[in-house]
Each structure stands twice: as structure tokens, then as C-alpha cells.
Amino acid sequence: MAEKSTGPSGSALRWLGVAVAPAALALGFLWAGGWLSPHRVTQNRLMGELHKAGSYGHGFRRAHSKGVCVTGRFDASGAAASLSNAAIFQEHSVPVVGRFALGAGQPYVTDNPATVRSMALRLMPTDAPEWRTAMNNPPVLPLRDAQDASDFFASQRLDPETGKPDPARVKAFGATHPWLQAAADKNARRVISSGFADDTYHSLNSFLLVAENGTKTAVRWAMVPMQPMAPSDGKGEGRDYLFQKLIADIHDHPLQWRMVMTVAGPHDAVNDPSQTWAQEDRTIDAGTLTLNTVESEEDGPCTGLTFDPLVLPPGIVASNDPILQLRSAAYMRSFALRSGEKRGSSAITPAMTQTPESESGKKS
């Protein structure tokens, strides 16, 4: 995500992400001259393509629109401390605010096991800069750069007569982007879990851990569930069944994931998120995420947050993966748009996230 720009600087965007109540798959890109040439892929162009692909807008996030807030903590194992001096890897327990969501741009979409699921986190060490990360459940991103993203969203434009993308346009995208086929095939072969709680969430992009002596180590990471994974049966009852299952699971007991970091090998493509890494790469168990509360976005702590992946603490820096800039710039544009719009009620209401005990307490 760290390419130079003649537009607003990366540090300015990161500062803005923190200052305006900041920050699931991919949007907007900011690079040299992008605001001046109609042939460049800009934030507004991609937002327009998202709208044509069915993004709802109207006060909601332009992608990953349907979600819930969660809170908990991250407990570092100490295993990553030698690679990064980030406080998150040094402190025993760090408060966390997060969000689970579906990747679609419609806040009232019916839950479908095949829809991309996301986990976004804001980790807040004591007396140290925070870290934000947004992860998705597919293991690899079938997009290489901003032009791929623009072409993909253009291929998803809805036909007014059918309300669905034109199959010929979708097929043409695959034919004209053969370098993305391996990533698409890997995602298609993955086993889809039964819900949010037993799913694995991937950083998709690469980052650099910075040690105390300045040594940089390229990594990707995944949040691997400690709950047993059960394959989805492809069925579900009700519009919100995936979220209802998550709410029931987290009320039953705290949910936990291990943060497993993969260290890039000598032949891994650090700056191309469409490329998989070698199976034999070294992995590090960096710590455990525990989530123990869930709330509606109507009154939850994640509602005003933007989970910009370039909000990074000292000890973690962006790689030169261009999709990182794309995601960061688009999150900021999405935030600016929805901040000026009147937002409707969430599909997952406050009443839906209450425990039976709290509901009975209100009635008595």
C-alpha cells in the first residue's frame, strides 16, 4: 500500500482516518495525477462503479454494509515481539473493538453462506498508537491492482431488466484477466464454514513488521478460529440467520481466534495480493483474539469507525502492494459520503443482540 502520490500524502490520509472518527473488498485508489485525468482510476470513479453494481449507499458503508459490532481483547503470545516493536505484540492484553460483516453493498441483503464475510478490528494498546485491520474469509484476493478492481466492479454492473450482472460481461472479465484465474480458483475451492464464529479471516495484503533494530519482515496473517470448524450445509433459515447464529454463539461463550502470521519466503510475491505464498513458509502464533460482546450498529462502538488498513502503529508499515492504497483511499471516501447522508435502521437491531436475560430484565 505504500506508493508515492502527488495527491494527498499517505501520512495525511492516515491522520485524517484518525481525526474524523475513522478507518471488507476493495475500492478507490489514489496515485499520481489520478484526480486530473479521466482515464485514471479515482475514488469517485470506483464509487460510481460500485453504485452501478448495486451498492445501496444512503448512510451505509459502500461495501460490507450489513454488520454488527463486537468487543473483546487481544492477548499477545510474545512470539512476534522479536520481529516487531509494535505495542500490540509486547503487551499482555489489548482492548479491541471490531465488526463482522457481509461483503455485499446492501445493508438488508439476505444472508448467504457464499457471500464474502469480514472481520475488522481496532486494537488499542495502552499509551501507544492503535492498529486497524480489515480481513476477509477468502484466502487470496483475485485482484492485482486498481485497474483490476475497476474492471471487476464494471463487470458486476447490474442489468436494469434482470437486476443481475450481465453473464457475458462477467465472463469477459475472466477472459481478459487470465493472471487472476489461479486466485479465483483457490477461492472457489475453499471450504465454506457454517458461520462467522468458525471462519478464518485473512489479511489478503502484505505488511512489513519492523524490529527494534530496523529489520523489516514481510508477513500476511490470518485469524484462525479456536471454535471447531463445521462446513456449511448451504442452507439457512431467515434473512439474518448468519448474524443470529453469531449472536447466539457469542452469548453462549466468548469466541476466540489465533492470529497466525506467515513470514514471506524468498520466492513469495509480497506486493501482489493475487498470488498465493508457499505452503512451507514459516508461521508465527502471534496471540489470541477473544470477543465476548456483540451489539447492533445502531448503538454499537464500531458504527462511526472506518477500518482503514493503513492506520498502522510503529512497528508495522505498509508494503508496496497497490491494493492497500486502493482500500485506504476508498474507505475514506465511503466514510465522507455516508457522513453526509441520513442513515436508516440496521438490519440487525439492538433488540436482536440482547440476551434473553437482559430482555426479561427490561420487561420486569
Short mmCIF file of C-alpha atoms in Angstrom, two decimals, residues 53 56 91 143 216 228 254 282 299 316 349:
data_model
loop_
_atom_site.label_atom_id
_atom_site.label_comp_id
_atom_site.label_asym_id
_atom_site.label_seq_id
_atom_site.Cartn_x
_atom_site.Cartn_y
_atom_site.Cartn_z
CA ALA A 53 -23.05 -2.81 -9.19
CA TYR A 56 -27.01 0.85 -1.54
CA GLU A 91 1.56 -6.00 25.93
CA LEU A 143 -7.30 -8.56 -7.84
CA LYS A 216 11.82 -5.47 8.17
CA PRO A 228 -14.31 -26.24 15.73
CA PRO A 254 -16.56 -15.94 24.30
CA ARG A 282 7.34 -20.09 8.42
CA ASP A 299 -25.83 1.97 19.06
CA ILE A 316 4.17 -2.23 11.30
CA THR A 349 -31.43 -4.22 15.53
#
